[in-house]
Coordinates of C-alpha atoms and ligand atoms in Angstrom, one line a residue:
X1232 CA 0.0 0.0 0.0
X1233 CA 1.7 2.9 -1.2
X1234 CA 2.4 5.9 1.8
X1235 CA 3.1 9.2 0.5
X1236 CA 5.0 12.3 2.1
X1237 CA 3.4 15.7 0.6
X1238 CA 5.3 18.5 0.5
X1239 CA 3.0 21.4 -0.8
X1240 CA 5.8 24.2 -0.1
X1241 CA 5.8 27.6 -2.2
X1242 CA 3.2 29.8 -4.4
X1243 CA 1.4 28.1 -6.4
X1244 CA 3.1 24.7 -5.4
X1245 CA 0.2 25.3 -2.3
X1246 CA -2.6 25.3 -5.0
X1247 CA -1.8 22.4 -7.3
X1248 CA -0.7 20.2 -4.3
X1249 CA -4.1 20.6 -3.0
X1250 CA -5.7 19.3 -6.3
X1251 CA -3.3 16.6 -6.7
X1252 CA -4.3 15.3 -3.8
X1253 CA -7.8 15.3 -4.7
X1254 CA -7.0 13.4 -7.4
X1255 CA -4.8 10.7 -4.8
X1256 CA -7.9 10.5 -2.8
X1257 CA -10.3 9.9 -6.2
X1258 CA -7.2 7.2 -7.0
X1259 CA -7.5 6.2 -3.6
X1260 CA -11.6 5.9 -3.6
X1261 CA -11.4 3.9 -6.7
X1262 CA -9.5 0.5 -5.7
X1263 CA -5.4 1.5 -4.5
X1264 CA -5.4 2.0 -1.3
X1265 CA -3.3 4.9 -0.9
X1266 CA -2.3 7.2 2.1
X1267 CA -0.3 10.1 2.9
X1268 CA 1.3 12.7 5.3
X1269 CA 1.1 16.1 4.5
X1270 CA 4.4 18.2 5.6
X1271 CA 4.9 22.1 5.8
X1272 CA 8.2 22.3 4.9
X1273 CA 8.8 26.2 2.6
X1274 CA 9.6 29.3 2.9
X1275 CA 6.9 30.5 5.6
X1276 CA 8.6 27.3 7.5
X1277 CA 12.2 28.8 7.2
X1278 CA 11.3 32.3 7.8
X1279 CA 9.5 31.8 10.9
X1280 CA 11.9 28.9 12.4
X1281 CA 15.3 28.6 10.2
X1282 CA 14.1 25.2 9.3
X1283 CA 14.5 24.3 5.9
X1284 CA 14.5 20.5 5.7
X1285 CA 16.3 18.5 8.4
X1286 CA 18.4 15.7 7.9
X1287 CA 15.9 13.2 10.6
X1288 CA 13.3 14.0 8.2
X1289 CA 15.0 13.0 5.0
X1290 CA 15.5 9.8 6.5
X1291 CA 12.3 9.6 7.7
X1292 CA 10.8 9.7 4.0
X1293 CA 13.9 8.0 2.9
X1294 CA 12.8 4.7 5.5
X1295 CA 8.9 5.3 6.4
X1296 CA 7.2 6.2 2.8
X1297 CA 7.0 5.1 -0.6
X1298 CA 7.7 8.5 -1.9
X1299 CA 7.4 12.0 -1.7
X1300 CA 5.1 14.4 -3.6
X1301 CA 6.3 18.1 -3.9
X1302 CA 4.5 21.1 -5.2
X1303 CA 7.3 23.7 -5.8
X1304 CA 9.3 26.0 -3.5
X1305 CA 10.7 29.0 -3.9
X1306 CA 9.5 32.5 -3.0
X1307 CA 10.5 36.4 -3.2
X1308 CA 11.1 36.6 0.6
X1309 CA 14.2 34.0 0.6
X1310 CA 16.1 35.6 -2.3
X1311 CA 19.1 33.6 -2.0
X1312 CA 16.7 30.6 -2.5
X1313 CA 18.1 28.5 1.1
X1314 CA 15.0 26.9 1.6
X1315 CA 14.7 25.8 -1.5
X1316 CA 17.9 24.3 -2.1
X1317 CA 17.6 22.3 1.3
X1318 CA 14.8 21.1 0.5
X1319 CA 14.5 20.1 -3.2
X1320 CA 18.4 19.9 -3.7
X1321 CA 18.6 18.5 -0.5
X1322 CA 16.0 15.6 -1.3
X1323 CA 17.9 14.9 -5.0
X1324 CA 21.1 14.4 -3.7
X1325 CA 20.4 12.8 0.3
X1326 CA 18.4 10.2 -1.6
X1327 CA 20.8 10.2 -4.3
X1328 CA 18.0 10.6 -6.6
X1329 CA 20.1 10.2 -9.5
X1330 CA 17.3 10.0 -12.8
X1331 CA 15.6 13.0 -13.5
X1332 CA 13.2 11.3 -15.7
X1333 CA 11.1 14.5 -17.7
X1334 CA 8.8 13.1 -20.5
X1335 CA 8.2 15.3 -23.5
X1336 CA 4.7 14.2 -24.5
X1337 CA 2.7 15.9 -26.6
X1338 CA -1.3 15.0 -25.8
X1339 CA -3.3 17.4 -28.2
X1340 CA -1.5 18.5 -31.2
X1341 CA -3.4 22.0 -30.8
X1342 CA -0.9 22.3 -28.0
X1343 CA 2.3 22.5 -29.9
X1344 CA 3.8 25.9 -30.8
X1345 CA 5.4 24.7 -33.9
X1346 CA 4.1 24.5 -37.3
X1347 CA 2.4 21.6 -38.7
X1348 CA 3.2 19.5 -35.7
X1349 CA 1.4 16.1 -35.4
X1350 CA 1.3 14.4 -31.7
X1351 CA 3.7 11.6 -33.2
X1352 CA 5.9 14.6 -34.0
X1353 CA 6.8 15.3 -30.4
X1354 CA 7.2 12.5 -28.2
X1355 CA 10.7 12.3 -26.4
X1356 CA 11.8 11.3 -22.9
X1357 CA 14.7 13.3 -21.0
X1358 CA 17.0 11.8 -18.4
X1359 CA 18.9 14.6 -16.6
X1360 CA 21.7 13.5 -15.0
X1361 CA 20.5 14.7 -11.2
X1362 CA 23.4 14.3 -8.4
X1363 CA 26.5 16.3 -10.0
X1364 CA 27.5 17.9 -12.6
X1365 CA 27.1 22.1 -11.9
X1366 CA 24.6 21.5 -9.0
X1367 CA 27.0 19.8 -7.4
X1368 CA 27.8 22.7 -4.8
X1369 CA 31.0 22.9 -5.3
X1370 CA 33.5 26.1 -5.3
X1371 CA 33.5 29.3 -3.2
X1372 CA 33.5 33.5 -3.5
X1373 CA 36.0 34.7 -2.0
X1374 CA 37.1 37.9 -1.3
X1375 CA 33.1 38.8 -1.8
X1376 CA 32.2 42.5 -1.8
X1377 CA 35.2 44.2 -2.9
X1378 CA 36.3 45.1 -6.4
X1379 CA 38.4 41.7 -6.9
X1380 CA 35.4 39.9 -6.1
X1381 CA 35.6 35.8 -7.2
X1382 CA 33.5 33.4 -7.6
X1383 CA 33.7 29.3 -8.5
X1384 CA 31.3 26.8 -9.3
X1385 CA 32.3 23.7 -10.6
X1386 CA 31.2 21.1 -12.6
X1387 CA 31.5 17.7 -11.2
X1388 CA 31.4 14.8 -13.1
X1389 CA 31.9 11.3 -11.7
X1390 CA 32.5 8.0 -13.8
X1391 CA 29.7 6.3 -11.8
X1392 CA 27.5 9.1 -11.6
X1393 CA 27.8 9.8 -15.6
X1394 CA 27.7 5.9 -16.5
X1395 CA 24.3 5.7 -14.3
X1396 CA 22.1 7.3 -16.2
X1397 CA 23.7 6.6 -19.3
X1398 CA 22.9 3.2 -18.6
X1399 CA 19.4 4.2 -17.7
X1400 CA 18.5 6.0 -21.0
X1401 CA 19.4 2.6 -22.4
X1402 CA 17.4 0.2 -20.5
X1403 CA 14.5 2.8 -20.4
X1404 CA 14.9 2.6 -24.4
X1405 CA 15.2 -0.9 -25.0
X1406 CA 12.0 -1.7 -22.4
X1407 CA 9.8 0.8 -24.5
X1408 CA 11.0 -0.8 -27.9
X1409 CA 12.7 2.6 -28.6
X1410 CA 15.6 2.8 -31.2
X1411 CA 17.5 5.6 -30.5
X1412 CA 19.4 7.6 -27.8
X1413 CA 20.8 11.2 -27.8
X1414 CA 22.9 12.4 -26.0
X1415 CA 23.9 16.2 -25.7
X1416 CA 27.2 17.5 -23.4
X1417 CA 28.9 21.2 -24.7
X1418 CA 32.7 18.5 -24.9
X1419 CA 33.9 20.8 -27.8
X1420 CA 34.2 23.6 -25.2
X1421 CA 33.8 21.5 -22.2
X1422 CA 37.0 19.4 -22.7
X1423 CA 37.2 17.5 -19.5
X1424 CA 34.0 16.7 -18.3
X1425 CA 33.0 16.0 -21.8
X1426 CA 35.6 13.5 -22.3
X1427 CA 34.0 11.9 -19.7
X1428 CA 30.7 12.0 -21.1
X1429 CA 31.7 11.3 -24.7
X1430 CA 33.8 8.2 -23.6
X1431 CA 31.0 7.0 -21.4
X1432 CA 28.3 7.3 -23.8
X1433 CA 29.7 5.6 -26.5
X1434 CA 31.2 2.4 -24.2
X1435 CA 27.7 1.9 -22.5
X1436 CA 26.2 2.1 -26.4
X1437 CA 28.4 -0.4 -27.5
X1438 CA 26.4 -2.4 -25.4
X1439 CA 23.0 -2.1 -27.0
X1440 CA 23.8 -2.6 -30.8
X1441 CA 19.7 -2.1 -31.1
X1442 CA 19.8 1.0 -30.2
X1443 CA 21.1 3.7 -32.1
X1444 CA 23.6 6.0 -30.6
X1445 CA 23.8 9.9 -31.3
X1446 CA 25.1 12.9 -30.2
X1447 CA 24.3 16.8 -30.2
X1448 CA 26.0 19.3 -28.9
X1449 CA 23.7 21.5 -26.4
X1450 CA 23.5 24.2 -28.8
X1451 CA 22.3 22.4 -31.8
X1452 CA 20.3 20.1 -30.0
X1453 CA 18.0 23.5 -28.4
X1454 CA 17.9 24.2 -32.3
X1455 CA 16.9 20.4 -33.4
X1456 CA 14.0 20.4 -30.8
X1457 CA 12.5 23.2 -32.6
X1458 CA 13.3 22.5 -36.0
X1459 CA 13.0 18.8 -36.0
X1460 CA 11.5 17.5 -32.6
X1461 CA 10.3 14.4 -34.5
X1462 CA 14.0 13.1 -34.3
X1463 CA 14.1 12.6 -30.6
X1464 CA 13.1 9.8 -29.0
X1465 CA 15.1 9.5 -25.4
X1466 CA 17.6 12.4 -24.3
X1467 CA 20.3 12.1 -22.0
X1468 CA 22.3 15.1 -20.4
X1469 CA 23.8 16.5 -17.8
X1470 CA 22.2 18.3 -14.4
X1471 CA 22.2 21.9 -16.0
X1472 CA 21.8 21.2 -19.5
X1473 CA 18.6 18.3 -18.7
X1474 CA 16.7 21.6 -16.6
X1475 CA 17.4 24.2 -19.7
X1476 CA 16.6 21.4 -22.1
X1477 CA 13.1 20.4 -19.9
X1478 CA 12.1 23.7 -19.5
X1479 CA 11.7 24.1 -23.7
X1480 CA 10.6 20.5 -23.9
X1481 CA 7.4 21.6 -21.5
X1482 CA 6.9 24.4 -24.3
X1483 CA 6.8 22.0 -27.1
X1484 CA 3.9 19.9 -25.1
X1485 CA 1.7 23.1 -24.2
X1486 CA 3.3 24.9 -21.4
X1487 CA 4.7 24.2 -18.0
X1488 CA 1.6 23.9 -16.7
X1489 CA 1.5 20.3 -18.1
X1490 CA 4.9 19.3 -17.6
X1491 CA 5.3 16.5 -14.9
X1492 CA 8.4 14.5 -13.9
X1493 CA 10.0 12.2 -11.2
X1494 CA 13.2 11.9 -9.3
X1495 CA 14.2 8.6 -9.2
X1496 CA 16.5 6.4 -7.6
X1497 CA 14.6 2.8 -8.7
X1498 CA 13.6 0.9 -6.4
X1499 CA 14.3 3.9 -3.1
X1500 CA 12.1 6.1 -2.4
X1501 CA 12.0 8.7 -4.7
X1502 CA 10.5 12.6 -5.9
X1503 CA 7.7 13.0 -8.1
X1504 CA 7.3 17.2 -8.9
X1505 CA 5.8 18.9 -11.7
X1506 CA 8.8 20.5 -13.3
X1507 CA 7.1 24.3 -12.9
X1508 CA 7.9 26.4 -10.4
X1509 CA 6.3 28.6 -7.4
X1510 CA 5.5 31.1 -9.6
X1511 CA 4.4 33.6 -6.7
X1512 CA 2.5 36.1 -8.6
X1513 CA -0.3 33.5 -9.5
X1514 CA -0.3 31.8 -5.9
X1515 CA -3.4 31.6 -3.9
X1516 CA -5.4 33.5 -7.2
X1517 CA -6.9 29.8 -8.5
X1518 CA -5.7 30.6 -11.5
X1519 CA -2.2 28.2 -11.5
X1520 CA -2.9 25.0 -14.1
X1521 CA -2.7 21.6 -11.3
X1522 CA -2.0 19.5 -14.3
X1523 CA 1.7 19.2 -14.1
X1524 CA 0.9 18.0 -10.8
X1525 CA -1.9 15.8 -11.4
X1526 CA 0.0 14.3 -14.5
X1527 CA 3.0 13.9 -12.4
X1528 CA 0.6 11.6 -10.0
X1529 CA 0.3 9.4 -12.9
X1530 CA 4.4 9.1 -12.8
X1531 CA 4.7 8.6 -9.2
X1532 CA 2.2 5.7 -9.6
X1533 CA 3.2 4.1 -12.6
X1534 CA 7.0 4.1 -10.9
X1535 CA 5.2 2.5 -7.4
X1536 CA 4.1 -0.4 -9.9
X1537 CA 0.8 0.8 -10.7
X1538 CA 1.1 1.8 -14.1
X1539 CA -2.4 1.9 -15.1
X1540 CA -3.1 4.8 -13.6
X1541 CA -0.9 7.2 -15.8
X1542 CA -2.3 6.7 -19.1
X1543 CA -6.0 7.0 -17.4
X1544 CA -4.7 10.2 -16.2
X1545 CA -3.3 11.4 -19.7
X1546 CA -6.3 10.3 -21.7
X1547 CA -8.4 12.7 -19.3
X1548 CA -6.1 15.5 -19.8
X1549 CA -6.5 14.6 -23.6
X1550 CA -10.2 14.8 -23.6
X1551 CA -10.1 18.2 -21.6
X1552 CA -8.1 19.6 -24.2
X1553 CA -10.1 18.4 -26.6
X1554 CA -13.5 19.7 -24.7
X1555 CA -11.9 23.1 -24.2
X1556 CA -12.1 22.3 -20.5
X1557 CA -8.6 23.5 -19.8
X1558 CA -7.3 26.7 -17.0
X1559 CA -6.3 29.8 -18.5
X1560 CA -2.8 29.2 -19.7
X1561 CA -4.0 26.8 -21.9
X1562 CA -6.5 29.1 -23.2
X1563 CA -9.7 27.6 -21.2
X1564 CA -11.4 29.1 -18.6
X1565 CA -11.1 26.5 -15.2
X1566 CA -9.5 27.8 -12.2
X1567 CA -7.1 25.7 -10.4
X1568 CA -9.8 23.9 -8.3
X1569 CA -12.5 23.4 -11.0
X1570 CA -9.7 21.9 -12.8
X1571 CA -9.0 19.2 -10.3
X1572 CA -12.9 18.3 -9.6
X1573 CA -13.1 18.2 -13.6
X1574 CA -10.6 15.3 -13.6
X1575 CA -11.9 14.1 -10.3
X1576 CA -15.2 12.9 -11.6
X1577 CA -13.8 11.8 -15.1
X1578 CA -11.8 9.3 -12.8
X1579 CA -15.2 8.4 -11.0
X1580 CA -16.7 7.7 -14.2
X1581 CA -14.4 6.0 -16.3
X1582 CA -12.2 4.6 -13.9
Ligands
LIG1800 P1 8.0 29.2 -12.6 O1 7.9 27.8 -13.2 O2 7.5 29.3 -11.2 O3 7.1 30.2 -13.5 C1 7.4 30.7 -14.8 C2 6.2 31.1 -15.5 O4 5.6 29.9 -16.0 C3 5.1 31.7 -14.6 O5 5.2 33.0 -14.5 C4 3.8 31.3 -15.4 O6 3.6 32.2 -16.4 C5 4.2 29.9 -15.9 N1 3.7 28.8 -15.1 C6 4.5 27.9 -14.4 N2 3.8 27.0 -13.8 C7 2.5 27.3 -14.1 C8 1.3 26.7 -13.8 N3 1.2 25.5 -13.0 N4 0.1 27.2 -14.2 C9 0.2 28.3 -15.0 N5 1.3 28.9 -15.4 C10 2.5 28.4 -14.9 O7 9.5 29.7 -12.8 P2 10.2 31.0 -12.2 O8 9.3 32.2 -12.3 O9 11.5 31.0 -12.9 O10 10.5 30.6 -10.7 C11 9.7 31.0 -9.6 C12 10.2 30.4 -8.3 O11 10.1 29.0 -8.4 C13 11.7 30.7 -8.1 O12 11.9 30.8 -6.8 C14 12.4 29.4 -8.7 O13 13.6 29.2 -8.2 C15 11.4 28.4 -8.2 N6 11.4 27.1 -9.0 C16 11.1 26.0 -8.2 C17 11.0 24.8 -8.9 C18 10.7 23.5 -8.0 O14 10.4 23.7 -6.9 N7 10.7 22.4 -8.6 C19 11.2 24.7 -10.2 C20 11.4 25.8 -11.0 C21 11.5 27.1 -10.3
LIG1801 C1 13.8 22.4 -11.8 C2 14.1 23.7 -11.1 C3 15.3 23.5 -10.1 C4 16.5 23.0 -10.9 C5 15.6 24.8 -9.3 C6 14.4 25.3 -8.6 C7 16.8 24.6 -8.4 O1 14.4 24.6 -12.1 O2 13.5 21.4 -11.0 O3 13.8 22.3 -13.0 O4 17.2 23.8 -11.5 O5 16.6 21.8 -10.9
LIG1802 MN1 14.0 24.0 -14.1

């Protein structure tokens, strides 16, 4: 019986939370049992108490749940962003969530921002690379303030950690029937790390001879997506690149507001966010689009072994498209709560 920890957090990560867990409890009320723990970790959290998200907890999740769910964090008051880099940062790499998995879906050709774009057109898979690379935390400022000012962030790139999800692009292809991989690294500026990458990529593919291996660099790839989409089928990159790369993936498929995703270390626990963020200046207004969330549901399920439930989920979101019945940044009309009580009862119906 799958046990969730909810994390509703920032903005409008409050207001889609609250409809994805409508739609747990619908999921719940028809057949998997299902429970779950809200938890108020975010910015009113840290401001008030200095707690951003403590080490006992992670472990906690990491030994007492199934998963966690989180909305977004991120807000206006905590510019330096502590909070949220405890907390979702802190979650990716304490759990050593190491596959970003992003699907690029497109459910309703209307959707698509390109010309003449069929939904066959636009149906790729990213794996970000989600434990090192630039995130990784490492470097310093130093001599901060004054006119000769430094600062260092480097890129860390780890045999394992690269090889990892290499390897897990592959698999994922060869399970789905899929016939090719990309990957995309910046190695004719990047010398070092993409050595690494290049080296890896091609010794891992060497090992699937079904599966075709190919390669973009990060700047023609962003320009392939757009101009040619239809070539893509799974995408592997590093940390920065996957979230640059995810963010105009979300765009092809009608907007962030749809875009879903998981963090995933198989068979932990693992992270299940939509890939928007807060996005304060819509939070609390019921005007922020819960389908991200509610999509990414259907991920967090489907990865828990109950795979029936994601499809069911995107054929709704299809037919509201379809029907018009779609919140504002999709061009509808629903709020953030009609929206979740709209695919509420077309889970009591058909489900
Ligand atoms: P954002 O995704 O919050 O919003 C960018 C724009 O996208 C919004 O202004 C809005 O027009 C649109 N949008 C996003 N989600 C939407 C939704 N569900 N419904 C309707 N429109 C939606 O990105 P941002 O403005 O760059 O960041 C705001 C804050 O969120 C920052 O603090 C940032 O660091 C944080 N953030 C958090 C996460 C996360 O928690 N996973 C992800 C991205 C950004
Ligand atoms: C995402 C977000 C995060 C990231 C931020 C909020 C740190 O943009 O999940 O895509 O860069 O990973
Ligand atoms: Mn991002």
């Amino acid at each position: 019986m799958p046990h969730i920890a909810v994390i509703p957090g920032d903005g409008i990560g409050v207001d889609v939370t609250r409809e994805a867990v409508k739609v747990m409890a619908a999921v719940r009320d028809s057949r998997l049992p299902l429970t779950w723990d809200e938890f108020d970790y975010g910015a009113d959290k840290y401001l008030a108490t200095g707690i951003t998200l403590p080490d006992e907890e992670i472990a906690n999740f990491r030994d007492n749940y199934d998963a966690v769910f989180i909305g977004a964090v991120g807000d206006p008051r905590v510019p330096d962003m502590t909070h949220a880099r405890d907390i979702l940062l802190g979650l990716r790499f304490k759990l050593d969530l190491y596959v970003n998995y992003r699907p690029c879906h497109l459910l309703d050709a209307s959707l698509c921002p390109l010309k003449n774009k069929s939904i066959t057109d636009v149906q790729f898979t990213v794996f970000r690379e989600n434990t090192e690379g630039l995130y990784a935390g490492t470097g310093g400022i130093l001599k901060k303030g004054t006119p000769d000012e430094v600062a260092i962030q480097t890129s860390v790139n780890t045999r394992k950690g690269v090889e990892r999800i290499i390897r897990y692009s592959f698999e994922f292809a060869r399970h789905k029937g899929l016939t090719k991989v990309t990957m995309t690294d910046k190695s004719n500026a990047m010398r070092f790390e993409g050595d690494l990458w290049q080296r890896t990529f091609y010794e891992v593919a060497a090992e699937y001879p079904d599966i075709e291996a190919n390669h973009w660099f990060i700047d023609a790839l962003l320009m392939q997506m757009v101009k040619r989409p239809e070539q893509f089928e799974v995408i592997v990159t590093c940390n920065m690149f996957g979230d640059i790369v995810t963010d105009m993936g979300a765009q092809l498929c009608g907007g962030l507001g749809l875009a879903a995703s998981g963090n995933i270390h198989p068979g932990r626990t693992s992270l299940f966010e939509p890939v928007h963020g807060s996005a304060p200046k819509y939070a609390g207004k019921d005007v922020a689009n819960p389908l991200a969330a509610i999509l990414t549901v259907g991920i967090m399920l489907e990865t828990l072994g109950y795979p029936e439930w994601n499809p069911k989920l995107e054929d709704i979101v299809r037919q509201m498209i379809r029907s018009g019945n779609v919140p504002k940044d999709m061009g509808g009309k629903l709020g953030t709560a009609a929206t979740g009580d709209f695919v509420c009862r077309a889970l009591q119906f058909g489900g």
